[in-house]
Every structure is written in structure tokens, then in C-alpha cells.
Short mmCIF file of C-alpha atoms in Angstrom, two decimals:
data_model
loop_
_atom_site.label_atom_id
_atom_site.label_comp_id
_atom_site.label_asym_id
_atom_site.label_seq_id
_atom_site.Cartn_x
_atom_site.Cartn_y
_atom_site.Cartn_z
CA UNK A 1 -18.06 -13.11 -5.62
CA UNK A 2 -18.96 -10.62 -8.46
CA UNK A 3 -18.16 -7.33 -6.84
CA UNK A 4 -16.53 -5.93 -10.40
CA UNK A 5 -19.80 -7.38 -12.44
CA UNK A 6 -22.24 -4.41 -13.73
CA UNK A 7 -25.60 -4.02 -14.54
CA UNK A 8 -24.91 -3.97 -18.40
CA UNK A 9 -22.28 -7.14 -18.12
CA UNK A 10 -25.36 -9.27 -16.07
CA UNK A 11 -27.95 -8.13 -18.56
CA UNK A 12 -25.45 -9.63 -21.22
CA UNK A 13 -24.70 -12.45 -19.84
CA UNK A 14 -28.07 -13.51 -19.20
CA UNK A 15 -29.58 -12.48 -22.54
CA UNK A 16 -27.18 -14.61 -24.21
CA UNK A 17 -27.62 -18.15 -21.79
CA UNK A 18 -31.27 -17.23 -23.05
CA UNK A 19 -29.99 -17.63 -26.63
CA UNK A 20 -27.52 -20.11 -26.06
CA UNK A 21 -29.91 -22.63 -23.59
CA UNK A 22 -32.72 -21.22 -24.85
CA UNK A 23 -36.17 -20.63 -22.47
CA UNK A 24 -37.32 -24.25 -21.42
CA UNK A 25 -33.68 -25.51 -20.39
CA UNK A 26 -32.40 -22.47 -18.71
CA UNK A 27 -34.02 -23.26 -15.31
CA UNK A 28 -32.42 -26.64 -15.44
CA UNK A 29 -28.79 -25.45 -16.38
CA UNK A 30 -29.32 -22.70 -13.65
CA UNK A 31 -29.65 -25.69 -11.41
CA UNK A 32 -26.82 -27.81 -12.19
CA UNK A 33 -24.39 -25.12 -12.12
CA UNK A 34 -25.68 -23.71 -8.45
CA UNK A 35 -25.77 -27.33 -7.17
CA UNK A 36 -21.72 -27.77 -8.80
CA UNK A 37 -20.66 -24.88 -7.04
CA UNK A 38 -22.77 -25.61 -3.72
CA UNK A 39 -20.67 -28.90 -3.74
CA UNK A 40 -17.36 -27.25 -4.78
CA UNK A 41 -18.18 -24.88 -1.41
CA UNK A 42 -19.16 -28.03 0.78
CA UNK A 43 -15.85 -30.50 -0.31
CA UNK A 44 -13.34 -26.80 0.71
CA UNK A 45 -15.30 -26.36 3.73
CA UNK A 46 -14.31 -29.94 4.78
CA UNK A 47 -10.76 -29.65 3.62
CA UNK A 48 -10.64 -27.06 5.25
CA UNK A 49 -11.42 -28.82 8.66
CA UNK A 50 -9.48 -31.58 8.02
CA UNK A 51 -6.39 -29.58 7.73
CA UNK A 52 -7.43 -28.13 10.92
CA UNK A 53 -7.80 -31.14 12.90
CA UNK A 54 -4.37 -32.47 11.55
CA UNK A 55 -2.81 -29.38 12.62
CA UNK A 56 -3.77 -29.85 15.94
CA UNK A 57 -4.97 -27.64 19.18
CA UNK A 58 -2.14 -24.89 18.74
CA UNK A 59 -3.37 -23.75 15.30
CA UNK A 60 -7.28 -23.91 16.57
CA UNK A 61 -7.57 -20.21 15.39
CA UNK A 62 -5.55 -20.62 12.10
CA UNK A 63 -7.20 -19.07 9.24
CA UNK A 64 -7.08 -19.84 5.44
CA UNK A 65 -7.15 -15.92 4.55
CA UNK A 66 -4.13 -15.23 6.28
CA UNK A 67 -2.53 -17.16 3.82
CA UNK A 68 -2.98 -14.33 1.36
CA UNK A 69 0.22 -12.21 1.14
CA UNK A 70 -2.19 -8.63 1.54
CA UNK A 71 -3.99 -9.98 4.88
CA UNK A 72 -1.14 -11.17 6.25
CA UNK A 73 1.15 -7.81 6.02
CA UNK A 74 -2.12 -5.90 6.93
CA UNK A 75 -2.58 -7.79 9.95
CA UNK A 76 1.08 -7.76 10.91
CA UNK A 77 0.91 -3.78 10.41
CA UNK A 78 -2.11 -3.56 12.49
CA UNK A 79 -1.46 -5.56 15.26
CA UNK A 80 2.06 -4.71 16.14
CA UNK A 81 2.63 -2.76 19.06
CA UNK A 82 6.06 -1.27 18.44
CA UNK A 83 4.61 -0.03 14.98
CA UNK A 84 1.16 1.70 16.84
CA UNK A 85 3.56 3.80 19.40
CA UNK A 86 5.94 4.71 16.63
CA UNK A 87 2.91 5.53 14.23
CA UNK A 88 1.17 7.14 17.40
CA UNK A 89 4.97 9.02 18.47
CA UNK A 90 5.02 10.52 14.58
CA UNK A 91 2.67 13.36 13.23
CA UNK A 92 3.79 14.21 9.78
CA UNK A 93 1.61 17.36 9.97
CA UNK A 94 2.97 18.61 12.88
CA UNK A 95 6.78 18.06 11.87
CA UNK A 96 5.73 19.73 7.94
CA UNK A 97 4.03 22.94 10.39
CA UNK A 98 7.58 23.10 12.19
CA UNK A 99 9.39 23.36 8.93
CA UNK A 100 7.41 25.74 7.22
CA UNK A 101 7.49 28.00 10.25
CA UNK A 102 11.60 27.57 10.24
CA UNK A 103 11.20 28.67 6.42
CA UNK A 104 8.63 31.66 6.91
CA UNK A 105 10.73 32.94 9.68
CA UNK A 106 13.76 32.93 8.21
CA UNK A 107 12.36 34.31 5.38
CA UNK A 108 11.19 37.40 7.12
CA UNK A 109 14.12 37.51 8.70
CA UNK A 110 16.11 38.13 5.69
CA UNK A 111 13.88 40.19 4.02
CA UNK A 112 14.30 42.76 7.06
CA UNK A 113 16.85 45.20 6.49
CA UNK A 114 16.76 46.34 10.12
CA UNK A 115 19.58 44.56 11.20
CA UNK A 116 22.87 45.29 10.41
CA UNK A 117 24.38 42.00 10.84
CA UNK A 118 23.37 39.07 8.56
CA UNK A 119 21.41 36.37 10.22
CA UNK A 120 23.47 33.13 11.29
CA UNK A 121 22.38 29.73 12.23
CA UNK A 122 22.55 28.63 15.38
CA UNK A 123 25.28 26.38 16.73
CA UNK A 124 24.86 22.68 15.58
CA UNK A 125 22.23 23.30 13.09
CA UNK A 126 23.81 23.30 10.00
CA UNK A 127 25.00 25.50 6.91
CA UNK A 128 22.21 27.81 5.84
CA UNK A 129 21.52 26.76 2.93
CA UNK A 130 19.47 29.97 1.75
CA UNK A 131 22.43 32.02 1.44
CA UNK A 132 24.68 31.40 -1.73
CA UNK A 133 28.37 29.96 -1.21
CA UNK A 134 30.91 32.17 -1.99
CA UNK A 135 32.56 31.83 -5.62
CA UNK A 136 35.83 29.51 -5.14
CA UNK A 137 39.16 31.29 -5.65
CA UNK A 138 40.28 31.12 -9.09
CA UNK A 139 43.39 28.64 -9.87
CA UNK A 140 46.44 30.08 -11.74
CA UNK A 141 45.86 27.51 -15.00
CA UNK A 142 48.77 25.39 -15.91
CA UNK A 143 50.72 26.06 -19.41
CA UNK A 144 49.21 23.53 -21.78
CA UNK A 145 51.91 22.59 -24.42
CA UNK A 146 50.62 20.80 -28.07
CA UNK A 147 54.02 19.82 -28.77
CA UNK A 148 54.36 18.03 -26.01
CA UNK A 149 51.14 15.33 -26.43
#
């Protein structure tokens, strides 16, 4: 209930219900307010069931904390089985070594000046995109005439 509370933050708090109740009715206000929130727990617990029971049998294992919009998209990404065989199929290291050994290799390759002839890609792979395009042919430019505009 007070995960985010620390040590300094409790020793404040109670050092000033001391001041503010003062010694002799502390224990008495400490009291009240456990007993409040002991009832607060017991009237949810039982609204809690009664919803349940009105629901009926098919919702026997319904849960109020699914309710939340985190548990529910957790559980929904845990428990679906198409999503644990495509997260199982996919290993983002193993598809990051592949590139980088594409890279290095073509790299070397490159750097070589062994061969005569310039590497290529391979049929359907695509444009290489390491080696600059060539410069586009240069366009005879059209007269431009102030007169005219």
C-alpha cells in the first residue's frame, strides 16, 4: 500500500501526528483510522462477491484486477499462443549477427583489390547501396527570357 513511502517521509509523518494529536490521543486516533479502513476493506470484499454471484457460474474466475488496462494487455500478451510461437520463431540477435556479417563481408570484399571485377549483388537482392550512383546526365538548360515574364 506504501511501496513509494521512505524512511525519512514515515519518520515525518509520524513526528508530526505526535504534534498534531499529541502523546495521550495518538493510540486512540491510530485506532479509529485502522478500524475505518479495516471496514472500508470488509464492505469491497463483499461487493466484490456480490457482483460475483450476480454474474453468475460463467464468470466464477473473473477477477477485479483484470479490470486494470496494464493487467489486462499483460495477460493478453502472455497468454496468447500465436504471439509465444511468433516471439519464440524471432531472435533479434540472431537476425542483427546476420546483418553485420552481410556488412563485414562486403566490406572486406571491397576493400580487396584482388579482383579485377567489382563485386555485384546477387540476383533478387537489391541495389547495393554501398556503392555511389552515378552522377545524372546533365540537361541542356532552357533559354530563360526577362522580357518575356
Amino acid at each position: 500500500m506504501f511501496n513509494d513511502i521512505g524512511a525519512l517521509e514515515l519518520v515525518t509523518i509520524v513526528v508530526l501526528a505526535i504534534l498534531i494529536f499529541g502523546p495521550d490521543k495518538l493510540p486512540k486516533v491510530i485506532q479509529d483510522v485502522s478500524g475505518f479502513i479495516r471496514k472500508i476493506r470488509e464492505f469491497s470484499d463483499s461487493a466484490k462477491q456480490d457482483i460475483r454471484s450476480e454474474l453468475g457460474p460463467d464468470f466464477k474466475d473473473f477477477e477485479f484486477e483484470d479490470l486494470n488496462p496494464k493487467t489486462f494487455i499483460r495477460k493478453q500478451l502472455t497468454e496468447n499462443e500465436d504471439l509465444q510461437e511468433l516471439r519464440s520463431s524471432f531472435d533479434l540477435r540472431k537476425e542483427l549477427n546476420e546483418v553485420t556479417d552481410a556488412v563485414n563481408s562486403r566490406e572486406t570484399g571491397q576493400a580487396s583489390a584482388a579482383s579485377p571485377e567489382p563485386a555485384t549483388p546477387a540476383a533478387g537482392t537489391g541495389p547495393d547501396l554501398l556503392k555511389k550512383p552515378a552522377a545524372p546526365a546533365q540537361q541542356p538548360r532552357t533559354p530563360f527570357d526577362a522580357d518575356a515574364t
